[in-house]
Every structure is written in structure tokens, then in C-alpha cells.
Coordinates of C-alpha atoms in Angstrom, one line a residue:
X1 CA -54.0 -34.9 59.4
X2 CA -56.5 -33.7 61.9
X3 CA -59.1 -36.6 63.5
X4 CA -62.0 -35.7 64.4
X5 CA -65.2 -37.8 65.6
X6 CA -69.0 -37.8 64.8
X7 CA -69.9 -36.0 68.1
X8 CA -67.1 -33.1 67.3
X9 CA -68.5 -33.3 63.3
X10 CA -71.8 -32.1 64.5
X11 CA -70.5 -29.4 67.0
X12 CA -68.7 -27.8 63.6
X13 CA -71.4 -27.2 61.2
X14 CA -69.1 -24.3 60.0
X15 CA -66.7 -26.8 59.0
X16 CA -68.9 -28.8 56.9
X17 CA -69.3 -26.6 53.5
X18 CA -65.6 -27.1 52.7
X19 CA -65.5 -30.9 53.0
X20 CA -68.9 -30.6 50.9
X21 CA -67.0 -28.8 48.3
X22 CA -63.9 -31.3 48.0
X23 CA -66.1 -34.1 47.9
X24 CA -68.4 -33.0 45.2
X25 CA -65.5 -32.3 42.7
X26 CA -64.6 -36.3 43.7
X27 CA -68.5 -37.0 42.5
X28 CA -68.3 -35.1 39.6
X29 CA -65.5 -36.9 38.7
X30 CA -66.5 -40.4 39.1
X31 CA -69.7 -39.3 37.7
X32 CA -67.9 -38.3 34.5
X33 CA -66.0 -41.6 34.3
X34 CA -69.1 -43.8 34.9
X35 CA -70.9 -42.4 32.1
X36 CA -68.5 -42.3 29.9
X37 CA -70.0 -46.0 29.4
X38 CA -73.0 -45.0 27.3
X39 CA -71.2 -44.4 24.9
X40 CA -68.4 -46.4 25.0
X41 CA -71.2 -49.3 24.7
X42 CA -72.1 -48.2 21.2
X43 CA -68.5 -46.9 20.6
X44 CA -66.9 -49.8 21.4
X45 CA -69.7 -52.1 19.8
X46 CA -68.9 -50.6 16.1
X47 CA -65.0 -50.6 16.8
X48 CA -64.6 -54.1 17.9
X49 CA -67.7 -55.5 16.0
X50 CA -69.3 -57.1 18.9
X51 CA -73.0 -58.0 19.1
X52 CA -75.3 -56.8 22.3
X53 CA -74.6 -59.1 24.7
X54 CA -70.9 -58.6 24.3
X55 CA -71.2 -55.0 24.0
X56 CA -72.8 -54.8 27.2
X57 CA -69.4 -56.1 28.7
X58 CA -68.4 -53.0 29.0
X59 CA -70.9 -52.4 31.9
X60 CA -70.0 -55.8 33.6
X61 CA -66.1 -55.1 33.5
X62 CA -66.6 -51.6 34.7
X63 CA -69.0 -52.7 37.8
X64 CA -67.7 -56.6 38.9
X65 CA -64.9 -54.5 40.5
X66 CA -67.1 -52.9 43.0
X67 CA -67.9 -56.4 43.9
X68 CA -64.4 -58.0 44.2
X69 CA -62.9 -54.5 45.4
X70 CA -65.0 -54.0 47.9
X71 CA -63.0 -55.8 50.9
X72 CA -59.7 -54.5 49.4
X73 CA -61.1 -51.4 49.8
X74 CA -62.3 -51.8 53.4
X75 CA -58.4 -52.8 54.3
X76 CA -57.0 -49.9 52.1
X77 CA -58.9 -47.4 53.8
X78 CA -58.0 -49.1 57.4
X79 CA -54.4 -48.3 56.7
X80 CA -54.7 -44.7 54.7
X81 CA -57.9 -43.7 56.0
X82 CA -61.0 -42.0 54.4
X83 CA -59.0 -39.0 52.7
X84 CA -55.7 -40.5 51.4
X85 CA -57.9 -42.9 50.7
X86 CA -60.2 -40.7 48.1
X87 CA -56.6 -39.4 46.3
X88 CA -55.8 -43.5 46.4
X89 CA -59.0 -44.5 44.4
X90 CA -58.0 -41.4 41.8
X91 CA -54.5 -42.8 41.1
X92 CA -56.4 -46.1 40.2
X93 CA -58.7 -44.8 37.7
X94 CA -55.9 -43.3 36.3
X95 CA -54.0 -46.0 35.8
X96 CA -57.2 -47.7 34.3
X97 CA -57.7 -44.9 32.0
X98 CA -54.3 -44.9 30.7
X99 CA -54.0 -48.6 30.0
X100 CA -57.0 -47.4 27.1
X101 CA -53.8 -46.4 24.9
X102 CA -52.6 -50.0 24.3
X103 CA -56.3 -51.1 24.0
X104 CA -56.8 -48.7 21.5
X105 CA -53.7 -48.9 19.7
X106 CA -54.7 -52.8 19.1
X107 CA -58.1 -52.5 18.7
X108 CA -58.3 -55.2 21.3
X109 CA -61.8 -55.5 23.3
X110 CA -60.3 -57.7 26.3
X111 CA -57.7 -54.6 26.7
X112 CA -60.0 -52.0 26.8
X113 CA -62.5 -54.6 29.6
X114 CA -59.1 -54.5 31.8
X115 CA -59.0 -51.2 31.5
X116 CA -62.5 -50.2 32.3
X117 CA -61.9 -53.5 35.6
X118 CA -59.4 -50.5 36.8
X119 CA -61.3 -48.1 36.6
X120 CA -63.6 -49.5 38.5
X121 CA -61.0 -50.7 40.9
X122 CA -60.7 -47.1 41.8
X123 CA -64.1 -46.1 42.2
X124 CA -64.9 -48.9 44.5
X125 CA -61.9 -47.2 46.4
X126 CA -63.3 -43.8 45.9
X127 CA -66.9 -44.9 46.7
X128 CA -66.1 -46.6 49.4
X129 CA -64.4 -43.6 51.1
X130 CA -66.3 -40.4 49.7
X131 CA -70.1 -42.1 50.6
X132 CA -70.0 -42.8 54.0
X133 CA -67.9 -39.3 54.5
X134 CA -70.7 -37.6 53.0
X135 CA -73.6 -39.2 55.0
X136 CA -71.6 -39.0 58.2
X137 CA -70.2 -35.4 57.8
X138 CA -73.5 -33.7 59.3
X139 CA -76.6 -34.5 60.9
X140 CA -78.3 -38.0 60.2
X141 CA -81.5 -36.7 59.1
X142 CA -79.9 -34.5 56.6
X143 CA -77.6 -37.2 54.9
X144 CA -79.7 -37.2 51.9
X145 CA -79.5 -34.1 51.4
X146 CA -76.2 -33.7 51.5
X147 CA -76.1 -37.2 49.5
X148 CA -78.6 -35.3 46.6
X149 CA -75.9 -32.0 46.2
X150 CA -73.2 -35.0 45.5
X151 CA -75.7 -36.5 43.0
X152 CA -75.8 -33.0 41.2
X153 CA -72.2 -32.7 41.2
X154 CA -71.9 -36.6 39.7
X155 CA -74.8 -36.2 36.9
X156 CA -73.9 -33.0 35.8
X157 CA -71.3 -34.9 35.0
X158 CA -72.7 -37.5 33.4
X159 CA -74.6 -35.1 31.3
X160 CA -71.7 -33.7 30.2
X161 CA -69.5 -37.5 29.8
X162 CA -71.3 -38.7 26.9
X163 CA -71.7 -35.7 25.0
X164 CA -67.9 -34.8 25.4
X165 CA -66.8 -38.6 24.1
X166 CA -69.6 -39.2 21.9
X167 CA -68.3 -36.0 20.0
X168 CA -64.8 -36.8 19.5
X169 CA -65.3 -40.7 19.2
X170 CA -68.8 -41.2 17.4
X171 CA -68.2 -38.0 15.3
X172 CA -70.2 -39.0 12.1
X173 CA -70.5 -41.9 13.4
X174 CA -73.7 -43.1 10.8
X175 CA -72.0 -42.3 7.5
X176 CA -68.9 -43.9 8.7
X177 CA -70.9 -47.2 9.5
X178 CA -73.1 -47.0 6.2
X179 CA -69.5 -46.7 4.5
X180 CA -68.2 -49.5 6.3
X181 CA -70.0 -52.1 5.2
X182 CA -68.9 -51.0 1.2
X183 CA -65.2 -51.5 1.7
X184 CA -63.0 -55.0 1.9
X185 CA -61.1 -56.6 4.7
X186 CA -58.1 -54.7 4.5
X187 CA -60.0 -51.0 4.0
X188 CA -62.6 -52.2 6.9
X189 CA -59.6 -52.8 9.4
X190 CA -58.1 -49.6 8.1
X191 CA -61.1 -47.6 9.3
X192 CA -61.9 -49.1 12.6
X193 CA -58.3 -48.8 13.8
X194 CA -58.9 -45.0 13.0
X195 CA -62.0 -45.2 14.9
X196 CA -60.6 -47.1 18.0
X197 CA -57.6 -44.2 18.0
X198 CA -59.9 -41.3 18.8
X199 CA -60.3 -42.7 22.7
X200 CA -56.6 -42.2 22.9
X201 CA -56.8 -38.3 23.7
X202 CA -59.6 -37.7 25.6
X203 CA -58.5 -40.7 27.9
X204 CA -54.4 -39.2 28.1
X205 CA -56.3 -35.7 29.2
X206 CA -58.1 -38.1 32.0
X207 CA -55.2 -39.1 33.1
X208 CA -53.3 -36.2 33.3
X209 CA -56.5 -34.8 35.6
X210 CA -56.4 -37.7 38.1
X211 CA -53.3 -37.2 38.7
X212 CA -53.5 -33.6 39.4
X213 CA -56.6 -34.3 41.6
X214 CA -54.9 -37.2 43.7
X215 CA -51.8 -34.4 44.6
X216 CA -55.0 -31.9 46.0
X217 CA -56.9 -34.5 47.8
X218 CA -53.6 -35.4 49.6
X219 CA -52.7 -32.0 50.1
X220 CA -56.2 -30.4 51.1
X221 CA -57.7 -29.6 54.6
X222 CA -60.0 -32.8 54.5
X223 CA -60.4 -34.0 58.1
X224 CA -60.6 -37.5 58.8
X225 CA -63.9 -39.4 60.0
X226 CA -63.2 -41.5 63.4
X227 CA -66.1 -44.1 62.8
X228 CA -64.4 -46.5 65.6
X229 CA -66.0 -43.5 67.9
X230 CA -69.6 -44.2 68.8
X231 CA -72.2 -42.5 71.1
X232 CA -73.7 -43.4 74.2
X233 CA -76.9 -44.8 72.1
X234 CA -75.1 -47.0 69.5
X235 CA -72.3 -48.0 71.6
X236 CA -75.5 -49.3 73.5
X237 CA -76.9 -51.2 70.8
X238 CA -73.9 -52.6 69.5
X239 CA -72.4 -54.0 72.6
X240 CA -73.4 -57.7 71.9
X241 CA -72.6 -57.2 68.3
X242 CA -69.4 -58.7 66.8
X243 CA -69.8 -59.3 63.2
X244 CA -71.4 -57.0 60.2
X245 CA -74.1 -59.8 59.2
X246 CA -75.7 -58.9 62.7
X247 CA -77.1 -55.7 61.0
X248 CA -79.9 -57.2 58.7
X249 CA -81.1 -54.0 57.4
X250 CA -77.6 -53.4 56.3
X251 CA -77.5 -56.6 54.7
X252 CA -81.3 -55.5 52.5
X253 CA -79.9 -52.5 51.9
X254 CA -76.9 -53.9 50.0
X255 CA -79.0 -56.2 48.1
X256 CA -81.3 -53.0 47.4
X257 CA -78.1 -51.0 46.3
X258 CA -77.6 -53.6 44.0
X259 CA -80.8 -53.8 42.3
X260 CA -80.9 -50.0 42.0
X261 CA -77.9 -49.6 40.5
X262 CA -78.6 -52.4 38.0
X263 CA -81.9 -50.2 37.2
X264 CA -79.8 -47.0 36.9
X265 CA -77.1 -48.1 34.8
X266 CA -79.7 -49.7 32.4
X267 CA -81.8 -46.8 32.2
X268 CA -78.5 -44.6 31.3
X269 CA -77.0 -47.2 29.1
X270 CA -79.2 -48.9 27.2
X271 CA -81.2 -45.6 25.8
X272 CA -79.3 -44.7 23.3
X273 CA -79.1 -48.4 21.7
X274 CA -83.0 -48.5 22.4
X275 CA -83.4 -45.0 20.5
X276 CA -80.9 -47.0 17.8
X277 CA -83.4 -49.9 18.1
X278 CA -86.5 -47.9 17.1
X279 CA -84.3 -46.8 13.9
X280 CA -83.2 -43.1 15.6
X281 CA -80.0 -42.1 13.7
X282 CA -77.1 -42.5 16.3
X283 CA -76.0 -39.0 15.8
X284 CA -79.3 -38.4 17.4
X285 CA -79.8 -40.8 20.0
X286 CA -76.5 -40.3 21.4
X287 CA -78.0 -37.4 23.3
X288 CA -80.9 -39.7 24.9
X289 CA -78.3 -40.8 27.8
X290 CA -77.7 -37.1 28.6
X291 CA -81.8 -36.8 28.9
X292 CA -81.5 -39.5 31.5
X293 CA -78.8 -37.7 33.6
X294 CA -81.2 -34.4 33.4
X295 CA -83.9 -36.0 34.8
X296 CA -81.8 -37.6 37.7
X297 CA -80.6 -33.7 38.4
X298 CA -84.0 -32.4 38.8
X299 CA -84.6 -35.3 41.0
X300 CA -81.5 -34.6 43.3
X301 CA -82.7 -30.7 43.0
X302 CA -86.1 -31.8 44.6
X303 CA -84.4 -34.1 47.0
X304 CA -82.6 -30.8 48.3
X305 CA -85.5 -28.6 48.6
X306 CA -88.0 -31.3 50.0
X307 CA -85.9 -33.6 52.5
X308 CA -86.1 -33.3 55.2
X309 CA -88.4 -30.6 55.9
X310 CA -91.3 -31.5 53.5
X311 CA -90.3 -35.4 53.0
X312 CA -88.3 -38.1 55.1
X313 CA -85.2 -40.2 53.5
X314 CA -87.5 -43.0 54.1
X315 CA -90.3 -41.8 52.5
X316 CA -88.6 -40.6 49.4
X317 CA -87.3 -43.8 49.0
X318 CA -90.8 -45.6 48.6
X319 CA -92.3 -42.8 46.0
X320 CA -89.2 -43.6 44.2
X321 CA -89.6 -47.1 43.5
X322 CA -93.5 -46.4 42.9
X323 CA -92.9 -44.3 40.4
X324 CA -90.2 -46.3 38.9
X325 CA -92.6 -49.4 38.7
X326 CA -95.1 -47.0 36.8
X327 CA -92.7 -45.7 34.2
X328 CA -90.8 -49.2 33.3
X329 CA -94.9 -50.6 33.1
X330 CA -95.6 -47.0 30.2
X331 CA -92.4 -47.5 28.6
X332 CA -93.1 -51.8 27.8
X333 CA -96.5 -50.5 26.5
X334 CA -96.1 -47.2 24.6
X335 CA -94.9 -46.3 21.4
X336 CA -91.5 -45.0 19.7
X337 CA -90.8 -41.6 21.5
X338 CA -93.1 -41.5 24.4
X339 CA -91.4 -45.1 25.1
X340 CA -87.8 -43.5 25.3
X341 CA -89.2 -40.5 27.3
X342 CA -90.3 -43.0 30.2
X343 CA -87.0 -45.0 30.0
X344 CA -85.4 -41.2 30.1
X345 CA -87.7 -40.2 33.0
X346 CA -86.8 -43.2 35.1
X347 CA -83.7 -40.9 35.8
X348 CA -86.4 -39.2 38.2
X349 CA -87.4 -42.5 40.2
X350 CA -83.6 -43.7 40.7
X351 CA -82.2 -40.2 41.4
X352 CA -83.2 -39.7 44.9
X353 CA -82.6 -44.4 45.4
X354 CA -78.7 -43.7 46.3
X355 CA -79.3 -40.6 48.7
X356 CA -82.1 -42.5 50.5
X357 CA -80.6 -46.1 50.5
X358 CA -77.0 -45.3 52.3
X359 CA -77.9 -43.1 55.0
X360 CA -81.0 -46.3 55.7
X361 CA -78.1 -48.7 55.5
X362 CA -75.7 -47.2 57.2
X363 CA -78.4 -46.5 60.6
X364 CA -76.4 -47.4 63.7
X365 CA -73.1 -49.5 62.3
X366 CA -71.0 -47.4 64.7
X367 CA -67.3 -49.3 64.4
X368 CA -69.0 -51.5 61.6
X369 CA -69.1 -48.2 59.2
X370 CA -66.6 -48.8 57.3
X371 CA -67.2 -52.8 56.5
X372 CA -70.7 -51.7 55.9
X373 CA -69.6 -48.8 53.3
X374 CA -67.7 -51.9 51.7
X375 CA -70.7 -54.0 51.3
X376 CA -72.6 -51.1 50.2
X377 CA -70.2 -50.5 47.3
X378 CA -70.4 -54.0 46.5
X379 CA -73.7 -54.1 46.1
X380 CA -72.9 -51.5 42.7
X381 CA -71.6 -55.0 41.1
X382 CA -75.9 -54.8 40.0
X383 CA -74.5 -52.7 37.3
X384 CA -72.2 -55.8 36.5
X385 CA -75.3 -58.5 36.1
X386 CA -78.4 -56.7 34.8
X387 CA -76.8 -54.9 31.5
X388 CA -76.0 -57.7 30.2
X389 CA -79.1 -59.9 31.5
X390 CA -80.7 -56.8 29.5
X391 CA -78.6 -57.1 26.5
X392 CA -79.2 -61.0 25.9
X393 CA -83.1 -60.3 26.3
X394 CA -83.0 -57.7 23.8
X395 CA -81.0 -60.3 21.7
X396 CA -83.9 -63.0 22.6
X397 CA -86.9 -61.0 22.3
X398 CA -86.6 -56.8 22.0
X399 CA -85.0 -53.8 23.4
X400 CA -88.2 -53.0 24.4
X401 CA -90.0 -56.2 26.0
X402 CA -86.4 -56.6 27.7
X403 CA -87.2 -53.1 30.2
X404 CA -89.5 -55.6 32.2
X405 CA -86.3 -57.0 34.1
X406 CA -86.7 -53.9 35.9
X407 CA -90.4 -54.3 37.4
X408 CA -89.1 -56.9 40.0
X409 CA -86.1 -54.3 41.0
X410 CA -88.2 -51.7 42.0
X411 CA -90.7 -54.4 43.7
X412 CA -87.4 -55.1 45.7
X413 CA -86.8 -51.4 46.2
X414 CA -90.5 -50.5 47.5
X415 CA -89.7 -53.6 50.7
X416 CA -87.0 -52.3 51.5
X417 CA -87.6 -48.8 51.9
X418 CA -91.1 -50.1 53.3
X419 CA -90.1 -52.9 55.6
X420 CA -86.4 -53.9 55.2
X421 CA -84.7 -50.9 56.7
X422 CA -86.1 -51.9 60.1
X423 CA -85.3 -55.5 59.9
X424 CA -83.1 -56.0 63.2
X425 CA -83.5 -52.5 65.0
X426 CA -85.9 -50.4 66.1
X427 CA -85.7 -47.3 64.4
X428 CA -87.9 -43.8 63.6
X429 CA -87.8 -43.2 59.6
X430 CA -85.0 -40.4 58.6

């Protein structure tokens, strides 16, 4: 495996479009697992016969693993390094994805949590590998850029996840509940075990994809990042520095990572239960999370076009949270339809959040990349705590009201990208 460092990285631009390639298929796919969750919320809240809060779960089981992953995946990547480490996060989901058979077979909710703590498992290793390769790859300036293609690759994806699944598994999916609630114990068990066994063959075909993928990955041309290399300029900066809490924009920017994925996943999750909430057939409103995704494209596909030429990282990264303020603050005060649209449209403020946030982060770690791509990804365990913070307000007061958890996450968003990335450097925005 060829090793090459930063300096080298940027000497090679002709070498870049191939990695770019490689790593977007890896986005697409963890895309198209993560999103999977919208409808596995509903899915899964109809098969098991859980209320919101528990349904909701499904997001904290998937996400707490980015949190208590995030170290093992620092050490796993030591040893394998960034690319065996990418086909080692795909072996993990897989495993996760398979261990959906038994779940399903027994209809058991606290299977099909373990399974989904795999997956995550894996995408903390994936994520903690394929991210900072991105943003390192090519020029600094750039890295959202290059971060915004990924994001195409992942919610295309995601647009297609829940539209694949919610075909198969929530196939007639309103006359089947209206029928349910007709039949007795024994005919009511009968038809939610055949409604938990639909999962089974979308998730074997998963499976039998990671795999494949893993075998490329290892295989492929890929070279390795040598983060331990640093410059004249951060070697400079970094020469008194011996621990990762030293960087305290690093440290805002994980706490920023984790209130924007919180938004994120709320605003692709929750819409199709919201949609449910204001009395929207679920064969219809299982195309809301899709709508989400869409609008998160078109935001990657300005973030392309605009940065940096027109707009800096930095600067996209304030707009961002603006806007998101504005929509959450429409969609708690608007009715029915134009309501869902905002909560659909927040897919714009959060798209460019991710691209902006890591290569802000990341800003001069030098030999503390990778430990800082490991808090990073921890900082996903957001997506773990607000759901269900979500779930338990709209339990308490309404699915509506409940969207104002997200005001003070894009309050936190806005310092950040307005004072918090220069906390502890001097630096010129990118």
C-alpha cells in the first residue's frame, strides 16, 4: 500500500478524482443505511407495537455507537490505517445488518436495537476513516467542496433508502393497520410476524453487498493518508502541544457536530410521523423523508458551485444555521402542509453544516487528525439524544410544538461557525 503525505497529496491533483470516486460509493452507502431509519421508525413502531418514545430507539441505538465507537475506532485505524480501515467499518455493518434475520424471525425489538448498535459500530469506523480522507485529500480551502460531492453521493442515497424499504416493508401498510385492530390475539401476532419478516430480504441483499464492497476497498488503488506528517507552519504551532483538548475549536466543533446531527436526523426522521400526526395516510407520508434528502442535495449542489469561489466554508456555515433558525421558527407557527414543507426544507440549512463543520474542526491538528476525526464522529451520538428528547415531547405536548428543541441547536451552530472556530488559534476563515 502506497504512503503518501499531505504535501505529496497536493502536488498530485491528478490523483485525486479516483480516491473521490471510491470514497463516494462508501458515502452512498452509509447514506443508504442511515436512512433506512425513517422508516424503520414507523416500520418497527407498528411491528413491535411500541409508542414514540420507544420508537425513537431506533435512532438512539443506531447513533450511541458513534459515541462509544469513536476511540475504538481511533485505535483500529492506528493499526489498519485509513483504507483497510473503510473495508473494516463495511464488514461491521454487515454483520449488523445480518443479525436483522433473528430479530425479525422473533419479532424482538431489543434484537433488531443490537443490530442497528452494529451498524452503527461500523459507520463510526467508516466515518471515522472516509471524513477526514476526504477533507485532507486536496486543498484546505476546497474541503467542502469536496465534503458537498460526498454529501450528494450519501443523500441520493438516502432518497432512495426509504422509498426502497418503505416499499417492500410498509407495502399497504394503512389497510393492514386498520385490519389489525379487528382481529384477536392469536390472528394479531399472526400478522405482525408477517410484517416483521419482510426486513429479512432487503437486509440479506445488504449484506451480501458489504461484503462485496469490503473485498474492493481492500483490493483498490486507495493511497494511504500520512497525517503524523505535518508542515513547516503546523509543525510550528503544534510544538508545545501534547494532548487533543489543547485544540478548543476542535473541541466546539464536536459539540457543534453533535447538535447538527441531532437537527438532521430529526428533520429526516420525524417527518413522516409528523405528516402521520397531521392525519396524512402513511402510504403518503412515507415519501416526506425522501423530500428532506432532496432538499439536502440541492444544498450540497450549491455548496459545489458556490464554495469557495463565491462563498467561504466559514461563511456558509453561518447562513446555514440562520436559515435553519428561520425555518424551525415557520414550521412551529404554520399550518398542515406548509408546516411539513419547512421541516422538509431544513434539509437545505443542514446540508452544507457537515461540509463546513469538519474541514473548521479539523484546522491545524497535524499528528492529532486522527484523535480529532474520532471526536468528530462522536459528536454524531446527537442523533442518539435529540430523537428521542423529540419523541417524548411530542408524547408530552405535540409533534409540532416539539420542533422548538431545535431553535437552541442552530443558536449553537451560528457561535460556532461565528466565533468558536477560532477559539485557541489564529486563523483566516476557509
Amino acid at each position: 500500500m502506497t504512503s503518501i503525505s499531505k504535501p505529496e497529496i497536493s502536488a498530485q491533483k491528478k490523483t485525486i478524482v479516483s480516491p473521490v470516486i471510491i470514497i463516494g460509493v462508501l458515502f452512498f452507502i452509509f447514506g443508504f443505511v442511515t436512512w433506512l431509519n425513517s422508516v424503520l421508525i414507523p416500520y418497527l413502531k407498528i411491528a413491535c407495537q411500541l409508542n414514540n418514545r420507544e420508537s425513537y430507539l431506533v435512532a438512539s441505538a443506531f447513533y450511541i455507537a458513534y459515541l462509544l465507537m469513536a476511540k475504538p475506532s481511533a485505535w483500529l485505524l492506528k493499526i489498519f490505517g485509513f483504507k483497510n480501515g473503510m473495508a473494516v467499518g463495511l464488514i461491521i455493518i454487515a454483520v449488523g445488518a445480518l443479525i436483522f434475520i433473528p430479530a425479525a424471525l422473533t419479532r424482538t425489538y431489543a434484537i433488531f436495537l443490537i443490530g442497528l448498535f452494529v451498524q452503527g459500530s461500523g459507520l463510526a469506523v467508516l466515518q471515522s476513516a472516509s471524513n477526514p480522507y476526504i477533507t485532507i485529500i486536496g486543498p484546505a480551502e476546497s474541503a467542502a467542496k469536496r465534503i458537498s460531492v460526498m454529501g450528494i453521493f450519501n443523500k441520493f442515497a438516502g432518497v432512495l433508502a426509504p422509498i426502497a424499504l418503505g416499499a417492500v416493508v410498509l407495502n399497504n401498510i394503512d389497510a393492514f393497520n386498520a385490519n389489525l385492530a379487528k382481529l384477536d390475539i392469536a390472528q394479531k401476532t399472526a400478522e405482525l410476524n408477517e410484517l416483521a419478516s419482510r426486513v429479512i430480504l432487503p437486509y440479506v441483499l445488504m449484506v451480501i453487498v458489504l461484503a462485496i464492497l469490503a473485498v474492493l476497498i481492500y483490493f483498490s488503488g486507495l493511497p494511504e493518508i500520512d497525517t503524523d506528517h505535518e508542515d513547516e507552519t503546523v509543525a510550528a504551532a503544534n510544538s508545545g502541544k501534547t494532548s487533543i483538548t489543547q485544540f478548543p475549536h476542535l473541541i466546539l466543533g464536536v459539540v457543534a457536530l453533535f447538535f447538527y446531527v441531532g437537527a438532521e436526523v430529526i428533520a429526516g426522521d420525524s417527518i413522516i410521523g409528523y405528516g402521520i400526526a397531521h392525519n396524512i395516510p402513511l402510504s403518503t407520508a412515507k415519501y416526506f423523508a425522501s423530500g428532506t434528502l432532496i432538499c439536502m442535495v440541492l444544498g450540497y449542489i450549491a455548496g459545489i458551485v458556490f464554495i469557495p469561489r463565491y462563498i467561504s466554508q466559514q461563511k456558509a456555515l453561518v447562513y446555514s444555521a440562520v436559515l435553519g433558525v428561520i425555518l424551525t421558527g415557520l414550521a412551529l407557527f404554520t399550518p398542515k402542509y406548509a408546516s411539513i414543507s419547512c421541516i422538509a426544507l431544513l434539509g437545505l440549512a443542514n446540508s452544507l453544516m457537515w461540509p463546513a463543520i469538519w474541514p473548521l474542526a479539523l484546522s491545524g491538528l497535524g499528528r492529532f487528525t486522527k484523535i480529532g476525526s474520532s471526536l468528530l464522529v462522536m459528536g454524531i451520538a446527537g442523533a442518539a439524544v435529540f430523537p428521542p428528547i423529540y419523541g417524548l415531547l411530542v408524547d408530552k405536548i405535540s409533534a409540532q410544538t416539539a420542533y422548538v428543541i431545535l431553535i437552541p441547536i442552530y443558536l449553537f451552530i451560528f457561535y460556532f461557525a461565528t466565533v468558536g472556530y477560532k477559539k485557541g488559534k489564529h486563523v483566516i476563515a476557509v
